[in-house]
Amino acid sequence: MKLAKKIEIIFFFFILDILITGCLEDNILTILDFEINNSADLLLYLEGNGDYFNSLEAPAVLNSNTVYYSLGTSLVIDIRTPEEYQNGHIRHAINISHDNLFEYLKNISTDYSYSKIIIVSSTGQAAAYYTCLLRLYGFNNVYFMNYGMASWNIDFAEPWISALNNSSYLNFFTNFTTQKPDYTRLPSISFSQENLNVEEKLDERIALLMNIPFDDTRHSNLNSTCCIDFDTFMRTEFDNPNSYLICFGDDGLYYYGSQGNQLNPGHPRGTVLYKAIPPYFELRCDKYLQTIPAEKTIYLYSYNGQLSAAAVAYLRELGYEAKSILFGGNTMFYSRMSDPTYDWLIRWAFIPSDIPNFPYEIE
């Protein structure tokens, strides 16, 4: 009871501060009567303690060149399967499964001298998801390697290369804008006990989400807890009224050519744009987070699937049922992503010829 009262007081002064500083838009005032629940408790805590996800620190990604030249001072953790690890891994990398990673880092957090802890997966998307969760918990020196092992050596690039595609569903695309819906309540989250403080809630929630598998290697016939491939989404979920599709990027990803030019449609019809890049950070509570419908399944795509994977980790932490569309724009419209004349997007395109082919070890 005292905890609930304390949260209400904190929330009151939080809203008061927003109103005084002018950060809250007038139309957000319609949501101020919602009940303080576990999701709001976590949201206020996260935004009051660095707000990692909505900061310049996110998504905490390093390219393979940076990883290679920092191996002497960094701990590299490979979260692929033991078989994948044994078939080739970065020198001195240790193999830890995603469901053991959280406890491992908590146990060594006061007994290591590494400047960086670098999470490596097959394509970078699973690593982006787990890295975001670990950052939300407070592991501020955790990063993930861009494009995963696929960016280390061409021998590991098949999952990415086979995903590069121009979808057959482009005829469902448009350049017309779908507006964000009205503000709504945050999702409801249940915990093992009712009297947990917010740090204990965060710990329990992170542990739960770290245990969920994130399969970042498949590009077809996948619909799992945290991710889905694009064609499967279009085939099974696109017309589902309980689906909510988000383009998590910017205008350059959402549109193609001039806005409204139907000769070059940019996004699946009905897609809502939430701007991820600075200075927008539209998933903040004083921006548009609460326009995301809590009762629907949220599907997000980004440039290459890594930013959307991090967003899924953040949204699931707050109780949303969210899934990342694997490989993002690279599997939806690769010719557009890799077009050298469209230099805004090519920086997020997977280019096989750019792979440096660093050495690796086999067990």
XYZ file of C-alpha atoms in Angstrom:
363
model
C 0.000 0.000 0.000
C 2.850 2.362 0.886
C 4.595 1.468 -2.380
C 1.501 2.298 -4.421
C 1.172 5.626 -2.640
C 4.836 6.399 -3.240
C 4.468 5.627 -6.945
C 1.429 7.913 -7.182
C 3.397 10.741 -5.571
C 6.387 10.205 -7.880
C 4.102 10.115 -10.888
C 2.339 13.294 -9.772
C 5.602 15.238 -9.554
C 6.828 13.643 -12.791
C 3.758 14.910 -14.639
C 3.981 18.262 -12.876
C 7.580 18.660 -13.996
C 6.629 17.815 -17.581
C 3.815 20.340 -17.550
C 6.055 23.065 -16.126
C 8.859 22.456 -18.600
C 6.473 22.259 -21.530
C 7.626 18.780 -22.646
C 4.151 17.325 -22.683
C 2.008 18.130 -25.678
C -1.509 19.329 -24.948
C -3.143 16.312 -26.535
C -1.357 13.956 -24.132
C -3.340 15.408 -21.229
C -6.137 12.990 -22.074
C -4.132 10.058 -20.664
C -3.305 11.479 -17.243
C -6.113 9.671 -15.470
C -4.716 6.173 -16.052
C -4.037 3.973 -13.067
C -0.425 3.590 -11.908
C 0.361 -0.033 -12.726
C 3.483 -2.192 -12.916
C 4.245 -1.054 -16.443
C 4.094 2.609 -15.431
C 6.266 1.810 -12.435
C 8.958 0.320 -14.682
C 8.620 3.079 -17.272
C 9.139 5.856 -14.735
C 12.104 4.007 -13.270
C 13.779 3.436 -16.645
C 13.241 6.980 -17.872
C 14.429 8.339 -14.538
C 17.626 6.282 -14.598
C 19.327 7.202 -17.826
C 16.504 6.300 -20.223
C 18.955 4.159 -22.183
C 16.656 3.132 -25.001
C 15.669 6.734 -25.796
C 19.227 8.069 -25.737
C 22.252 8.422 -27.968
C 23.711 5.331 -26.275
C 21.208 3.035 -27.989
C 21.410 0.625 -29.676
C 25.019 0.086 -28.374
C 26.370 -1.428 -31.580
C 30.006 -1.901 -32.655
C 31.196 -2.846 -36.127
C 33.443 -5.860 -36.598
C 36.532 -3.716 -37.165
C 36.099 -2.067 -33.772
C 35.595 -5.467 -32.167
C 38.693 -6.898 -33.846
C 40.960 -4.106 -32.631
C 39.574 -4.200 -29.082
C 39.866 -7.944 -28.484
C 42.671 -7.457 -25.988
C 40.539 -5.366 -23.652
C 37.034 -6.718 -24.333
C 35.102 -9.809 -23.321
C 33.365 -11.354 -26.327
C 30.360 -13.548 -25.531
C 29.053 -15.730 -28.346
C 25.403 -16.646 -27.739
C 25.005 -18.971 -30.717
C 24.432 -22.674 -30.223
C 27.402 -24.819 -29.087
C 27.508 -26.422 -32.539
C 27.691 -23.056 -34.299
C 30.341 -21.884 -31.857
C 32.483 -24.990 -32.364
C 32.318 -24.574 -36.133
C 33.988 -21.187 -35.879
C 34.198 -18.336 -33.389
C 36.156 -15.196 -32.582
C 39.401 -15.897 -30.770
C 38.981 -16.007 -26.973
C 35.195 -15.629 -27.263
C 33.264 -17.624 -24.693
C 30.066 -19.475 -25.509
C 27.134 -18.713 -23.181
C 23.492 -19.330 -24.030
C 21.056 -16.441 -23.847
C 19.199 -18.003 -20.923
C 22.374 -18.143 -18.813
C 23.749 -14.765 -19.854
C 21.941 -12.592 -17.298
C 23.078 -14.579 -14.275
C 26.589 -14.884 -15.674
C 26.979 -11.124 -15.986
C 25.501 -10.507 -12.552
C 27.996 -12.935 -11.049
C 31.055 -11.365 -12.698
C 29.913 -7.733 -12.568
C 32.188 -6.890 -9.622
C 35.111 -9.043 -10.744
C 36.170 -8.050 -14.240
C 38.332 -5.397 -15.859
C 37.006 -5.450 -19.421
C 36.338 -2.114 -21.052
C 33.553 -3.659 -23.108
C 31.418 -6.786 -23.078
C 30.443 -7.611 -26.650
C 27.517 -9.904 -27.430
C 27.750 -11.810 -30.712
C 24.970 -13.739 -32.447
C 24.580 -15.087 -35.982
C 23.124 -11.966 -37.630
C 23.228 -9.338 -34.875
C 19.500 -9.243 -34.274
C 19.367 -11.626 -31.305
C 22.390 -9.871 -29.813
C 20.632 -6.505 -30.227
C 17.592 -7.833 -28.353
C 19.548 -9.236 -25.401
C 21.929 -6.273 -25.293
C 19.003 -3.893 -24.892
C 17.636 -5.925 -21.976
C 21.036 -5.961 -20.279
C 21.433 -2.221 -20.794
C 17.987 -1.607 -19.306
C 19.119 -3.534 -16.238
C 22.207 -1.354 -15.889
C 25.091 -3.157 -17.608
C 26.352 0.005 -19.251
C 29.411 -1.490 -20.945
C 27.529 -4.158 -22.915
C 27.478 -3.855 -26.723
C 26.610 -6.082 -29.664
C 28.464 -6.656 -32.921
C 26.810 -5.250 -36.025
C 25.404 -8.017 -38.268
C 26.820 -10.667 -35.932
C 29.265 -13.310 -37.166
C 28.085 -12.584 -40.700
C 30.167 -9.387 -40.592
C 33.268 -11.178 -39.274
C 33.963 -13.602 -42.088
C 32.134 -14.586 -45.271
C 32.049 -18.159 -43.985
C 29.305 -17.117 -41.542
C 27.374 -14.785 -43.838
C 24.865 -17.234 -45.347
C 21.943 -16.296 -43.044
C 22.287 -12.660 -44.063
C 22.997 -13.265 -47.757
C 20.013 -15.589 -48.146
C 17.730 -13.013 -46.490
C 18.520 -10.180 -48.928
C 15.370 -9.814 -50.962
C 12.807 -7.675 -52.732
C 9.541 -8.997 -51.379
C 6.766 -10.234 -53.624
C 4.371 -8.249 -51.405
C 5.475 -4.818 -52.644
C 2.111 -4.448 -54.366
C 0.645 -3.999 -50.869
C 2.865 -0.930 -50.300
C 1.871 2.720 -50.329
C 3.310 6.144 -49.558
C 0.216 7.454 -47.820
C 0.662 8.221 -44.138
C -1.243 6.328 -41.460
C -1.668 8.550 -38.418
C -0.906 7.386 -34.893
C -4.026 6.420 -32.931
C -5.269 8.080 -29.757
C -3.376 7.710 -26.493
C -4.249 4.701 -24.413
C -3.312 2.884 -21.231
C -0.078 1.024 -20.690
C -0.170 -2.792 -20.681
C -0.702 -4.789 -17.503
C 2.167 -6.876 -16.110
C 1.984 -9.505 -13.376
C 4.844 -10.443 -11.058
C 5.497 -13.355 -8.731
C 4.750 -11.225 -5.680
C 2.694 -8.093 -5.135
C 5.126 -6.360 -2.774
C 8.193 -6.208 -5.022
C 9.994 -2.888 -5.265
C 10.745 -1.501 -8.714
C 14.320 -2.848 -8.805
C 13.021 -6.336 -8.005
C 10.366 -5.998 -10.701
C 13.035 -4.999 -13.205
C 15.212 -7.971 -12.216
C 12.340 -10.449 -12.533
C 11.157 -9.032 -15.843
C 14.647 -8.971 -17.408
C 15.296 -12.563 -16.280
C 12.013 -13.662 -17.866
C 12.702 -11.938 -21.188
C 16.321 -13.122 -21.367
C 15.033 -16.696 -21.278
C 12.946 -16.244 -24.419
C 14.684 -17.542 -27.581
C 15.289 -15.052 -30.399
C 15.964 -16.959 -33.630
C 17.809 -14.469 -35.836
C 18.919 -16.865 -38.587
C 15.716 -17.776 -40.426
C 14.165 -15.651 -43.154
C 11.091 -17.737 -43.949
C 8.283 -19.598 -42.180
C 9.105 -18.181 -38.768
C 6.621 -16.767 -36.274
C 8.027 -17.047 -32.765
C 7.569 -15.179 -29.493
C 9.866 -12.265 -30.355
C 10.286 -12.290 -34.118
C 8.715 -13.107 -37.451
C 9.910 -13.065 -41.045
C 8.324 -10.519 -43.356
C 6.612 -12.868 -45.806
C 5.055 -14.830 -42.941
C 3.819 -11.568 -41.451
C 2.258 -10.489 -44.737
C 0.703 -13.898 -45.286
C -0.717 -14.482 -41.805
C -0.859 -11.220 -39.828
C -1.068 -8.269 -42.215
C -4.874 -8.193 -42.408
C -5.384 -9.257 -38.793
C -7.237 -6.443 -36.956
C -5.268 -7.334 -33.837
C -1.950 -6.565 -35.560
C -0.273 -3.162 -35.344
C 2.615 -2.587 -37.758
C 5.318 -0.036 -36.937
C 8.091 1.305 -39.138
C 10.752 2.099 -36.540
C 13.136 4.386 -38.358
C 12.670 7.691 -40.165
C 11.043 9.273 -43.204
C 13.693 7.783 -45.494
C 12.718 4.257 -44.482
C 8.970 4.918 -44.358
C 8.616 6.666 -47.709
C 10.249 6.048 -51.055
C 10.514 8.988 -53.390
C 8.129 11.870 -52.813
C 5.418 11.426 -50.214
C 2.269 10.198 -51.933
C 4.097 9.080 -55.076
C 2.401 5.757 -55.727
C 4.934 4.797 -58.414
C 7.458 4.111 -55.640
C 5.473 2.890 -52.626
C 7.441 2.948 -49.397
C 5.689 0.862 -46.727
C 2.901 -1.703 -46.278
C -0.421 0.078 -46.115
C -1.530 0.760 -42.562
C 2.041 1.014 -41.250
C 2.588 3.703 -38.614
C 5.897 5.566 -38.445
C 7.615 6.021 -35.078
C 10.824 7.959 -35.500
C 13.732 6.236 -33.799
C 16.605 8.551 -34.597
C 17.697 11.642 -32.614
C 16.219 14.007 -31.662
C 12.795 12.371 -31.935
C 12.893 9.269 -29.690
C 9.165 8.777 -30.193
C 8.860 5.854 -27.775
C 9.314 8.130 -24.777
C 6.362 8.514 -22.442
C 6.192 12.237 -23.205
C 6.113 11.503 -26.933
C 4.068 8.717 -28.530
C 4.699 5.543 -26.532
C 1.107 5.402 -25.336
C -0.329 5.629 -28.819
C 0.785 2.004 -29.214
C -2.319 -0.124 -28.548
C -1.665 -2.330 -25.525
C -4.265 -4.912 -26.573
C -2.733 -5.689 -29.982
C 0.338 -7.595 -31.164
C 2.958 -5.051 -32.187
C 5.142 -5.804 -35.222
C 8.151 -3.589 -35.902
C 10.547 -3.341 -38.804
C 13.652 -1.187 -39.022
C 16.520 -0.821 -41.474
C 18.166 -4.197 -40.843
C 16.223 -5.781 -37.986
C 18.646 -4.829 -35.240
C 17.037 -1.578 -34.109
C 13.587 -3.185 -34.176
C 14.943 -6.106 -32.118
C 16.125 -3.633 -29.470
C 12.747 -1.888 -29.580
C 10.998 -5.219 -29.068
C 13.114 -5.814 -25.950
C 12.113 -2.393 -24.610
C 8.409 -2.795 -25.400
C 8.258 -6.299 -23.986
C 9.896 -5.028 -20.806
C 6.910 -2.689 -20.486
C 4.414 -5.482 -21.132
C 3.644 -5.081 -24.832
C 3.400 -8.180 -27.006
C 5.935 -7.122 -29.607
C 7.759 -8.892 -32.429
C 10.606 -7.811 -34.687
C 10.410 -8.377 -38.428
C 13.718 -10.079 -39.151
C 16.269 -8.378 -41.413
C 14.022 -5.305 -41.795
C 14.275 -3.322 -45.005
C 17.045 -5.604 -46.251
C 14.569 -8.435 -46.734
C 11.651 -6.230 -47.792
C 13.271 -4.010 -50.456
C 16.999 -4.753 -50.672
C 17.479 -2.967 -54.006
C 16.271 0.214 -52.324
C 18.459 -0.302 -49.225
C 21.592 -0.987 -51.291
C 21.054 1.700 -53.928
C 24.268 3.798 -53.878
C 22.356 6.856 -55.061
C 20.145 6.632 -51.951
C 22.991 7.183 -49.512
C 20.726 7.634 -46.480
C 19.707 3.959 -46.475
C 22.803 2.230 -47.818
C 24.559 2.715 -44.491
C 22.116 0.109 -43.087
C 22.377 -2.315 -45.991
C 24.242 -5.584 -45.566
C 26.932 -5.551 -48.267
C 28.732 -8.922 -48.543
C 31.719 -7.357 -50.302
C 32.378 -5.244 -47.187
C 33.035 -8.283 -44.963
C 36.670 -8.032 -43.740
C 37.196 -11.802 -43.393
C 38.891 -11.733 -40.024
C 40.436 -14.990 -38.783
C 38.469 -17.308 -36.524
C 39.053 -20.422 -34.456
C 37.479 -23.860 -34.747
C 37.097 -26.130 -31.732
